[in-house]
């Protein structure tokens, strides 16, 4: 098998402030930055746009580790959010906390492409597709600064 799902954390339904803090912020960062990111996390949780992503979902996982073998190298990553829907579609979503709100809102897709998010998620999609061959796999990012979902594929 080209890809392996190594581990996953329990379902997103348990998402709360402490879990969200863990998802968005590495340890050792100052409290001021922590509070700012915590605010973005709370806004994400409360966002109707974010909640819509879960409509008709039947399975969710956070922090799903993946490994893929490409010619000459092994690639490892973590899928921030994996959602499987009733129609067997799969969404691979990555949280992105950088960039300015103005820059993102001018052209969200262009911003994501400039940052290389599409390349990152295409690797994740390739790894997951070997495990879910018959599924329609979509990718996207949640841009926390603008509380915006951007579909990439």
GROMACS .gro file of N, CA and C in nm:
model
  459
    1UNK      N    1   0.084  -0.117   0.000
    1UNK     CA    2   0.000   0.000   0.000
    1UNK      C    3   0.089   0.123   0.000
    2UNK      N    4   0.060   0.217  -0.092
    2UNK     CA    5   0.141   0.337  -0.108
    2UNK      C    6   0.131   0.430   0.010
    3UNK      N    7   0.018   0.434   0.074
    3UNK     CA    8  -0.001   0.527   0.186
    3UNK      C    9  -0.055   0.452   0.305
    4UNK      N   10  -0.027   0.503   0.419
    4UNK     CA   11  -0.079   0.441   0.542
    4UNK      C   12  -0.133   0.548   0.634
    5UNK      N   13  -0.247   0.521   0.691
    5UNK     CA   14  -0.299   0.611   0.793
    5UNK      C   15  -0.246   0.560   0.925
    6UNK      N   16  -0.162   0.641   0.987
    6UNK     CA   17  -0.093   0.596   1.107
    6UNK      C   18  -0.180   0.610   1.232
    7UNK      N   19  -0.242   0.725   1.247
    7UNK     CA   20  -0.324   0.744   1.367
    7UNK      C   21  -0.424   0.855   1.344
    8UNK      N   22  -0.522   0.863   1.427
    8UNK     CA   23  -0.617   0.974   1.424
    8UNK      C   24  -0.669   0.999   1.563
    9UNK      N   25  -0.704   1.123   1.584
    9UNK     CA   26  -0.757   1.168   1.712
    9UNK      C   27  -0.908   1.155   1.705
   10UNK      N   28  -0.979   1.141   1.818
   10UNK     CA   29  -1.124   1.125   1.815
   10UNK      C   30  -1.198   1.234   1.737
   11UNK      N   31  -1.323   1.208   1.710
   11UNK     CA   32  -1.407   1.290   1.625
   11UNK      C   33  -1.411   1.437   1.665
   12UNK      N   34  -1.443   1.521   1.566
   12UNK     CA   35  -1.445   1.665   1.586
   12UNK      C   36  -1.557   1.711   1.678
   13UNK      N   37  -1.658   1.628   1.699
   13UNK     CA   38  -1.767   1.668   1.787
   13UNK      C   39  -1.716   1.710   1.926
   14UNK      N   40  -1.600   1.663   1.965
   14UNK     CA   41  -1.546   1.698   2.097
   14UNK      C   42  -1.464   1.826   2.091
   15UNK      N   43  -1.462   1.893   1.974
   15UNK     CA   44  -1.383   2.014   1.959
   15UNK      C   45  -1.428   2.120   2.059
   16UNK      N   46  -1.335   2.170   2.134
   16UNK     CA   47  -1.362   2.275   2.232
   16UNK      C   48  -1.242   2.367   2.235
   17UNK      N   49  -1.250   2.471   2.317
   17UNK     CA   50  -1.138   2.566   2.325
   17UNK      C   51  -1.005   2.498   2.351
   18UNK      N   52  -0.991   2.411   2.451
   18UNK     CA   53  -0.860   2.349   2.474
   18UNK      C   54  -0.811   2.266   2.356
   19UNK      N   55  -0.901   2.193   2.291
   19UNK     CA   56  -0.862   2.113   2.176
   19UNK      C   57  -0.821   2.206   2.063
   20UNK      N   58  -0.900   2.311   2.041
   20UNK     CA   59  -0.872   2.406   1.935
   20UNK      C   60  -0.737   2.473   1.960
   21UNK      N   61  -0.706   2.506   2.081
   21UNK     CA   62  -0.576   2.565   2.113
   21UNK      C   63  -0.465   2.469   2.072
   22UNK      N   64  -0.482   2.341   2.097
   22UNK     CA   65  -0.381   2.242   2.063
   22UNK      C   66  -0.365   2.231   1.912
   23UNK      N   67  -0.476   2.242   1.839
   23UNK     CA   68  -0.470   2.230   1.694
   23UNK      C   69  -0.397   2.346   1.629
   24UNK      N   70  -0.414   2.466   1.681
   24UNK     CA   71  -0.364   2.583   1.613
   24UNK      C   72  -0.231   2.635   1.666
   25UNK      N   73  -0.188   2.601   1.785
   25UNK     CA   74  -0.076   2.670   1.845
   25UNK      C   75   0.028   2.576   1.902
   26UNK      N   76   0.151   2.582   1.851
   26UNK     CA   77   0.258   2.500   1.911
   26UNK      C   78   0.287   2.548   2.053
   27UNK      N   79   0.338   2.457   2.134
   27UNK     CA   80   0.369   2.493   2.272
   27UNK      C   81   0.486   2.591   2.275
   28UNK      N   82   0.494   2.670   2.381
   28UNK     CA   83   0.605   2.762   2.400
   28UNK      C   84   0.585   2.900   2.341
   29UNK      N   85   0.470   2.931   2.285
   29UNK     CA   86   0.444   3.063   2.230
   29UNK      C   87   0.385   3.153   2.339
   30UNK      N   88   0.414   3.281   2.331
   30UNK     CA   89   0.372   3.376   2.434
   30UNK      C   90   0.220   3.382   2.450
   31UNK      N   91   0.176   3.421   2.570
   31UNK     CA   92   0.032   3.429   2.601
   31UNK      C   93  -0.042   3.527   2.511
   32UNK      N   94   0.023   3.636   2.474
   32UNK     CA   95  -0.043   3.734   2.386
   32UNK      C   96  -0.081   3.670   2.254
   33UNK      N   97   0.011   3.596   2.195
   33UNK     CA   98  -0.016   3.528   2.069
   33UNK      C   99  -0.119   3.418   2.092
   34UNK      N  100  -0.106   3.348   2.204
   34UNK     CA  101  -0.200   3.242   2.239
   34UNK      C  102  -0.343   3.296   2.243
   35UNK      N  103  -0.360   3.412   2.309
   35UNK     CA  104  -0.494   3.471   2.320
   35UNK      C  105  -0.549   3.510   2.183
   36UNK      N  106  -0.462   3.561   2.096
   36UNK     CA  107  -0.506   3.600   1.962
   36UNK      C  108  -0.552   3.477   1.883
   37UNK      N  109  -0.474   3.372   1.887
   37UNK     CA  110  -0.510   3.249   1.815
   37UNK      C  111  -0.633   3.185   1.877
   38UNK      N  112  -0.643   3.193   2.010
   38UNK     CA  113  -0.761   3.140   2.078
   38UNK      C  114  -0.886   3.211   2.029
   39UNK      N  115  -0.877   3.340   2.006
   39UNK     CA  116  -0.991   3.418   1.954
   39UNK      C  117  -1.027   3.368   1.813
   40UNK      N  118  -0.926   3.345   1.729
   40UNK     CA  119  -0.953   3.292   1.595
   40UNK      C  120  -1.017   3.154   1.602
   41UNK      N  121  -0.972   3.072   1.696
   41UNK     CA  122  -1.031   2.939   1.713
   41UNK      C  123  -1.179   2.950   1.750
   42UNK      N  124  -1.207   3.036   1.844
   42UNK     CA  125  -1.345   3.053   1.889
   42UNK      C  126  -1.432   3.104   1.775
   43UNK      N  127  -1.380   3.199   1.696
   43UNK     CA  128  -1.456   3.250   1.582
   43UNK      C  129  -1.479   3.140   1.478
   44UNK      N  130  -1.382   3.052   1.461
   44UNK     CA  131  -1.399   2.939   1.370
   44UNK      C  132  -1.511   2.847   1.418
   45UNK      N  133  -1.506   2.810   1.545
   45UNK     CA  134  -1.606   2.720   1.601
   45UNK      C  135  -1.747   2.778   1.588
   46UNK      N  136  -1.758   2.910   1.604
   46UNK     CA  137  -1.889   2.976   1.600
   46UNK      C  138  -1.934   3.013   1.459
   47UNK      N  139  -1.846   3.001   1.360
   47UNK     CA  140  -1.877   3.042   1.224
   47UNK      C  141  -1.977   2.948   1.156
   48UNK      N  142  -2.081   3.006   1.098
   48UNK     CA  143  -2.177   2.926   1.022
   48UNK      C  144  -2.111   2.864   0.899
   49UNK      N  145  -2.017   2.935   0.838
   49UNK     CA  146  -1.945   2.879   0.722
   49UNK      C  147  -1.868   2.754   0.761
   50UNK      N  148  -1.807   2.754   0.879
   50UNK     CA  149  -1.734   2.637   0.926
   50UNK      C  150  -1.832   2.524   0.958
   51UNK      N  151  -1.940   2.556   1.024
   51UNK     CA  152  -2.039   2.454   1.061
   51UNK      C  153  -2.101   2.387   0.938
   52UNK      N  154  -2.116   2.464   0.829
   52UNK     CA  155  -2.172   2.407   0.706
   52UNK      C  156  -2.087   2.294   0.650
   53UNK      N  157  -1.958   2.297   0.678
   53UNK     CA  158  -1.869   2.191   0.629
   53UNK      C  159  -1.909   2.054   0.683
   54UNK      N  160  -1.981   2.051   0.795
   54UNK     CA  161  -2.018   1.925   0.859
   54UNK      C  162  -2.157   1.876   0.821
   55UNK      N  163  -2.230   1.953   0.741
   55UNK     CA  164  -2.363   1.911   0.698
   55UNK      C  165  -2.352   1.782   0.619
   56UNK      N  166  -2.428   1.683   0.657
   56UNK     CA  167  -2.430   1.549   0.595
   56UNK      C  168  -2.302   1.469   0.618
   57UNK      N  169  -2.223   1.508   0.717
   57UNK     CA  170  -2.102   1.429   0.746
   57UNK      C  171  -2.139   1.306   0.828
   58UNK      N  172  -2.066   1.197   0.805
   58UNK     CA  173  -2.089   1.075   0.879
   58UNK      C  174  -1.965   1.031   0.957
   59UNK      N  175  -1.850   1.095   0.927
   59UNK     CA  176  -1.726   1.058   0.994
   59UNK      C  177  -1.632   1.178   0.991
   60UNK      N  178  -1.570   1.208   1.104
   60UNK     CA  179  -1.471   1.316   1.110
   60UNK      C  180  -1.352   1.271   1.193
   61UNK      N  181  -1.236   1.317   1.152
   61UNK     CA  182  -1.113   1.291   1.228
   61UNK      C  183  -1.029   1.418   1.226
   62UNK      N  184  -0.958   1.443   1.333
   62UNK     CA  185  -0.865   1.555   1.338
   62UNK      C  186  -0.724   1.501   1.359
   63UNK      N  187  -0.627   1.579   1.311
   63UNK     CA  188  -0.486   1.543   1.329
   63UNK      C  189  -0.456   1.402   1.278
   64UNK      N  190  -0.499   1.372   1.158
   64UNK     CA  191  -0.477   1.239   1.099
   64UNK      C  192  -0.339   1.236   1.034
   65UNK      N  193  -0.250   1.154   1.086
   65UNK     CA  194  -0.115   1.142   1.031
   65UNK      C  195  -0.116   1.054   0.907
   66UNK      N  196  -0.040   1.096   0.806
   66UNK     CA  197  -0.031   1.020   0.682
   66UNK      C  198   0.116   1.005   0.641
   67UNK      N  199   0.141   0.902   0.565
   67UNK     CA  200   0.272   0.879   0.505
   67UNK      C  201   0.247   0.841   0.360
   68UNK      N  202   0.326   0.896   0.270
   68UNK     CA  203   0.315   0.860   0.129
   68UNK      C  204   0.455   0.842   0.075
   69UNK      N  205   0.470   0.750  -0.018
   69UNK     CA  206   0.600   0.724  -0.079
   69UNK      C  207   0.596   0.773  -0.223
   70UNK      N  208   0.671   0.878  -0.248
   70UNK     CA  209   0.685   0.933  -0.382
   70UNK      C  210   0.819   0.886  -0.438
   71UNK      N  211   0.839   0.896  -0.567
   71UNK     CA  212   0.967   0.850  -0.624
   71UNK      C  213   1.086   0.915  -0.551
   72UNK      N  214   1.165   0.831  -0.486
   72UNK     CA  215   1.286   0.878  -0.421
   72UNK      C  216   1.271   0.940  -0.284
   73UNK      N  217   1.148   0.949  -0.233
   73UNK     CA  218   1.133   1.008  -0.099
   73UNK      C  219   1.004   0.965  -0.031
   74UNK      N  220   1.008   0.978   0.101
   74UNK     CA  221   0.890   0.951   0.183
   74UNK      C  222   0.836   1.086   0.230
   75UNK      N  223   0.706   1.103   0.221
   75UNK     CA  224   0.642   1.228   0.263
   75UNK      C  225   0.553   1.197   0.382
   76UNK      N  226   0.564   1.279   0.486
   76UNK     CA  227   0.479   1.265   0.605
   76UNK      C  228   0.406   1.395   0.628
   77UNK      N  229   0.284   1.385   0.680
   77UNK     CA  230   0.207   1.505   0.710
   77UNK      C  231   0.094   1.474   0.805
   78UNK      N  232   0.024   1.579   0.845
   78UNK     CA  233  -0.094   1.567   0.930
   78UNK      C  234  -0.211   1.638   0.865
   79UNK      N  235  -0.317   1.564   0.844
   79UNK     CA  236  -0.440   1.623   0.794
   79UNK      C  237  -0.512   1.683   0.915
   80UNK      N  238  -0.533   1.814   0.910
   80UNK     CA  239  -0.598   1.880   1.024
   80UNK      C  240  -0.740   1.831   1.044
   81UNK      N  241  -0.814   1.816   0.935
   81UNK     CA  242  -0.954   1.773   0.945
   81UNK      C  243  -0.989   1.687   0.826
   82UNK      N  244  -1.040   1.568   0.854
   82UNK     CA  245  -1.085   1.471   0.754
   82UNK      C  246  -1.235   1.454   0.774
   83UNK      N  247  -1.314   1.476   0.670
   83UNK     CA  248  -1.459   1.462   0.679
   83UNK      C  249  -1.506   1.369   0.567
   84UNK      N  250  -1.584   1.267   0.605
   84UNK     CA  251  -1.650   1.181   0.506
   84UNK      C  252  -1.799   1.209   0.514
   85UNK      N  253  -1.861   1.224   0.398
   85UNK     CA  254  -2.003   1.260   0.389
   85UNK      C  255  -2.090   1.140   0.352
   86UNK      N  256  -2.221   1.158   0.368
   86UNK     CA  257  -2.317   1.052   0.336
   86UNK      C  258  -2.304   1.004   0.192
   87UNK      N  259  -2.272   1.095   0.101
   87UNK     CA  260  -2.260   1.058  -0.040
   87UNK      C  261  -2.121   1.000  -0.073
   88UNK      N  262  -2.044   0.965   0.032
   88UNK     CA  263  -1.911   0.905   0.022
   88UNK      C  264  -1.803   1.000  -0.026
   89UNK      N  265  -1.835   1.126  -0.040
   89UNK     CA  266  -1.734   1.227  -0.068
   89UNK      C  267  -1.645   1.243   0.054
   90UNK      N  268  -1.519   1.280   0.033
   90UNK     CA  269  -1.426   1.305   0.142
   90UNK      C  270  -1.370   1.446   0.125
   91UNK      N  271  -1.358   1.518   0.236
   91UNK     CA  272  -1.296   1.650   0.236
   91UNK      C  273  -1.172   1.644   0.324
   92UNK      N  274  -1.060   1.685   0.269
   92UNK     CA  275  -0.936   1.701   0.345
   92UNK      C  276  -0.916   1.850   0.364
   93UNK      N  277  -0.916   1.894   0.489
   93UNK     CA  278  -0.908   2.036   0.518
   93UNK      C  279  -0.786   2.066   0.604
   94UNK      N  280  -0.721   2.177   0.575
   94UNK     CA  281  -0.606   2.221   0.653
   94UNK      C  282  -0.637   2.360   0.707
   95UNK      N  283  -0.604   2.382   0.833
   95UNK     CA  284  -0.621   2.514   0.894
   95UNK      C  285  -0.501   2.600   0.861
   96UNK      N  286  -0.524   2.724   0.822
   96UNK     CA  287  -0.417   2.819   0.794
   96UNK      C  288  -0.442   2.947   0.873
   97UNK      N  289  -0.343   2.985   0.952
   97UNK     CA  290  -0.359   3.100   1.042
   97UNK      C  291  -0.281   3.222   0.997
   98UNK      N  292  -0.204   3.213   0.889
   98UNK     CA  293  -0.121   3.325   0.846
   98UNK      C  294  -0.192   3.417   0.749
   99UNK      N  295  -0.116   3.516   0.702
   99UNK     CA  296  -0.166   3.611   0.603
   99UNK      C  297  -0.251   3.720   0.664
  100UNK      N  298  -0.265   3.828   0.589
  100UNK     CA  299  -0.351   3.938   0.636
  100UNK      C  300  -0.492   3.917   0.580
  101UNK      N  301  -0.590   3.960   0.655
  101UNK     CA  302  -0.729   3.944   0.614
  101UNK      C  303  -0.752   4.012   0.479
  102UNK      N  304  -0.694   4.132   0.461
  102UNK     CA  305  -0.710   4.205   0.335
  102UNK      C  306  -0.652   4.126   0.219
  103UNK      N  307  -0.531   4.075   0.236
  103UNK     CA  308  -0.464   3.998   0.132
  103UNK      C  309  -0.544   3.873   0.095
  104UNK      N  310  -0.597   3.806   0.194
  104UNK     CA  311  -0.674   3.683   0.172
  104UNK      C  312  -0.804   3.713   0.098
  105UNK      N  313  -0.876   3.816   0.144
  105UNK     CA  314  -1.008   3.846   0.086
  105UNK      C  315  -1.001   3.902  -0.055
  106UNK      N  316  -0.886   3.961  -0.094
  106UNK     CA  317  -0.873   4.013  -0.231
  106UNK      C  318  -0.892   3.901  -0.333
  107UNK      N  319  -0.828   3.787  -0.310
  107UNK     CA  320  -0.840   3.672  -0.400
  107UNK      C  321  -0.797   3.548  -0.323
  108UNK      N  322  -0.890   3.485  -0.251
  108UNK     CA  323  -0.854   3.371  -0.165
  108UNK      C  324  -0.784   3.256  -0.238
  109UNK      N  325  -0.830   3.221  -0.357
  109UNK     CA  326  -0.769   3.110  -0.430
  109UNK      C  327  -0.625   3.145  -0.470
  110UNK      N  328  -0.605   3.265  -0.521
  110UNK     CA  329  -0.470   3.310  -0.559
  110UNK      C  330  -0.379   3.310  -0.437
  111UNK      N  331  -0.429   3.359  -0.324
  111UNK     CA  332  -0.350   3.360  -0.201
  111UNK      C  333  -0.306   3.218  -0.164
  112UNK      N  334  -0.399   3.124  -0.169
  112UNK     CA  335  -0.369   2.983  -0.135
  112UNK      C  336  -0.266   2.924  -0.230
  113UNK      N  337  -0.279   2.954  -0.357
  113UNK     CA  338  -0.184   2.902  -0.455
  113UNK      C  339  -0.045   2.964  -0.434
  114UNK      N  340  -0.041   3.094  -0.406
  114UNK     CA  341   0.087   3.161  -0.381
  114UNK      C  342   0.158   3.103  -0.259
  115UNK      N  343   0.081   3.061  -0.160
  115UNK     CA  344   0.138   3.005  -0.037
  115UNK      C  345   0.174   2.858  -0.052
  116UNK      N  346   0.132   2.794  -0.161
  116UNK     CA  347   0.164   2.654  -0.184
  116UNK      C  348   0.070   2.556  -0.113
  117UNK      N  349  -0.043   2.608  -0.065
  117UNK     CA  350  -0.138   2.520   0.006
  117UNK      C  351  -0.193   2.413  -0.087
  118UNK      N  352  -0.215   2.448  -0.214
  118UNK     CA  353  -0.268   2.352  -0.310
  118UNK      C  354  -0.170   2.236  -0.331
  119UNK      N  355  -0.040   2.264  -0.333
  119UNK     CA  356   0.060   2.157  -0.349
  119UNK      C  357   0.062   2.066  -0.225
  120UNK      N  358   0.057   2.127  -0.108
  120UNK     CA  359   0.056   2.049   0.016
  120UNK      C  360  -0.064   1.954   0.019
  121UNK      N  361  -0.181   2.007  -0.010
  121UNK     CA  362  -0.302   1.926  -0.002
  121UNK      C  363  -0.312   1.824  -0.116
  122UNK      N  364  -0.247   1.851  -0.229
  122UNK     CA  365  -0.248   1.750  -0.335
  122UNK      C  366  -0.168   1.626  -0.293
  123UNK      N  367  -0.062   1.647  -0.213
  123UNK     CA  368   0.013   1.533  -0.159
  123UNK      C  369  -0.075   1.454  -0.063
  124UNK      N  370  -0.148   1.526   0.024
  124UNK     CA  371  -0.239   1.458   0.117
  124UNK      C  372  -0.346   1.381   0.040
  125UNK      N  373  -0.399   1.444  -0.064
  125UNK     CA  374  -0.504   1.378  -0.144
  125UNK      C  375  -0.450   1.252  -0.210
  126UNK      N  376  -0.331   1.259  -0.263
  126UNK     CA  377  -0.268   1.142  -0.326
  126UNK      C  378  -0.252   1.029  -0.225
  127UNK      N  379  -0.209   1.062  -0.104
  127UNK     CA  380  -0.191   0.960   0.000
  127UNK      C  381  -0.324   0.897   0.040
  128UNK      N  382  -0.424   0.979   0.059
  128UNK     CA  383  -0.556   0.929   0.101
  128UNK      C  384  -0.624   0.851  -0.012
  129UNK      N  385  -0.603   0.892  -0.136
  129UNK     CA  386  -0.671   0.826  -0.247
  129UNK      C  387  -0.634   0.678  -0.260
  130UNK      N  388  -0.515   0.640  -0.216
  130UNK     CA  389  -0.480   0.499  -0.223
  130UNK      C  390  -0.555   0.417  -0.118
  131UNK      N  391  -0.606   0.484  -0.015
  131UNK     CA  392  -0.685   0.414   0.088
  131UNK      C  393  -0.834   0.417   0.057
  132UNK      N  394  -0.878   0.517  -0.019
  132UNK     CA  395  -1.020   0.537  -0.050
  132UNK      C  396  -1.036   0.552  -0.201
  133UNK      N  397  -1.004   0.448  -0.275
  133UNK     CA  398  -1.000   0.455  -0.422
  133UNK      C  399  -1.132   0.493  -0.486
  134UNK      N  400  -1.243   0.450  -0.432
  134UNK     CA  401  -1.372   0.473  -0.498
  134UNK      C  402  -1.439   0.603  -0.453
  135UNK      N  403  -1.371   0.683  -0.374
  135UNK     CA  404  -1.432   0.805  -0.320
  135UNK      C  405  -1.391   0.928  -0.399
  136UNK      N  406  -1.480   1.027  -0.400
  136UNK     CA  407  -1.450   1.158  -0.455
  136UNK      C  408  -1.382   1.238  -0.343
  137UNK      N  409  -1.255   1.271  -0.360
  137UNK     CA  410  -1.178   1.339  -0.255
  137UNK      C  411  -1.157   1.484  -0.294
  138UNK      N  412  -1.202   1.573  -0.206
  138UNK     CA  413  -1.186   1.716  -0.227
  138UNK      C  414  -1.088   1.770  -0.124
  139UNK      N  415  -1.024   1.882  -0.156
  139UNK     CA  416  -0.933   1.945  -0.061
  139UNK      C  417  -0.969   2.092  -0.046
  140UNK      N  418  -0.933   2.146   0.069
  140UNK     CA  419  -0.957   2.288   0.093
  140UNK      C  420  -0.886   2.333   0.219
  141UNK      N  421  -0.886   2.463   0.239
  141UNK     CA  422  -0.825   2.521   0.358
  141UNK      C  423  -0.927   2.609   0.429
  142UNK      N  424  -0.913   2.615   0.560
  142UNK     CA  425  -0.991   2.708   0.641
  142UNK      C  426  -0.895   2.820   0.679
  143UNK      N  427  -0.923   2.940   0.629
  143UNK     CA  428  -0.839   3.057   0.653
  143UNK      C  429  -0.893   3.128   0.776
  144UNK      N  430  -0.826   3.111   0.889
  144UNK     CA  431  -0.881   3.156   1.017
  144UNK      C  432  -0.894   3.307   1.026
  145UNK      N  433  -0.803   3.382   0.966
  145UNK     CA  434  -0.808   3.528   0.977
  145UNK      C  435  -0.933   3.586   0.913
  146UNK      N  436  -0.982   3.520   0.809
  146UNK     CA  437  -1.100   3.570   0.740
  146UNK      C  438  -1.222   3.481   0.759
  147UNK      N  439  -1.210   3.376   0.841
  147UNK     CA  440  -1.319   3.281   0.865
  147UNK      C  441  -1.379   3.235   0.732
  148UNK      N  442  -1.291   3.188   0.645
  148UNK     CA  443  -1.328   3.155   0.507
  148UNK      C  444  -1.278   3.016   0.471
  149UNK      N  445  -1.364   2.938   0.406
  149UNK     CA  446  -1.326   2.810   0.348
  149UNK      C  447  -1.293   2.832   0.202
  150UNK      N  448  -1.177   2.783   0.159
  150UNK     CA  449  -1.140   2.790   0.019
  150UNK      C  450  -1.118   2.650  -0.034
  151UNK      N  451  -1.204   2.611  -0.128
  151UNK     CA  452  -1.188   2.480  -0.191
  151UNK      C  453  -1.072   2.487  -0.288
  152UNK      N  454  -0.988   2.382  -0.286
  152UNK     CA  455  -0.871   2.378  -0.374
  152UNK      C  456  -0.882   2.274  -0.484
  153UNK      N  457  -0.950   2.162  -0.456
  153UNK     CA  458  -0.973   2.062  -0.561
  153UNK      C  459  -1.097   1.982  -0.528
   0.00000   0.00000   0.00000
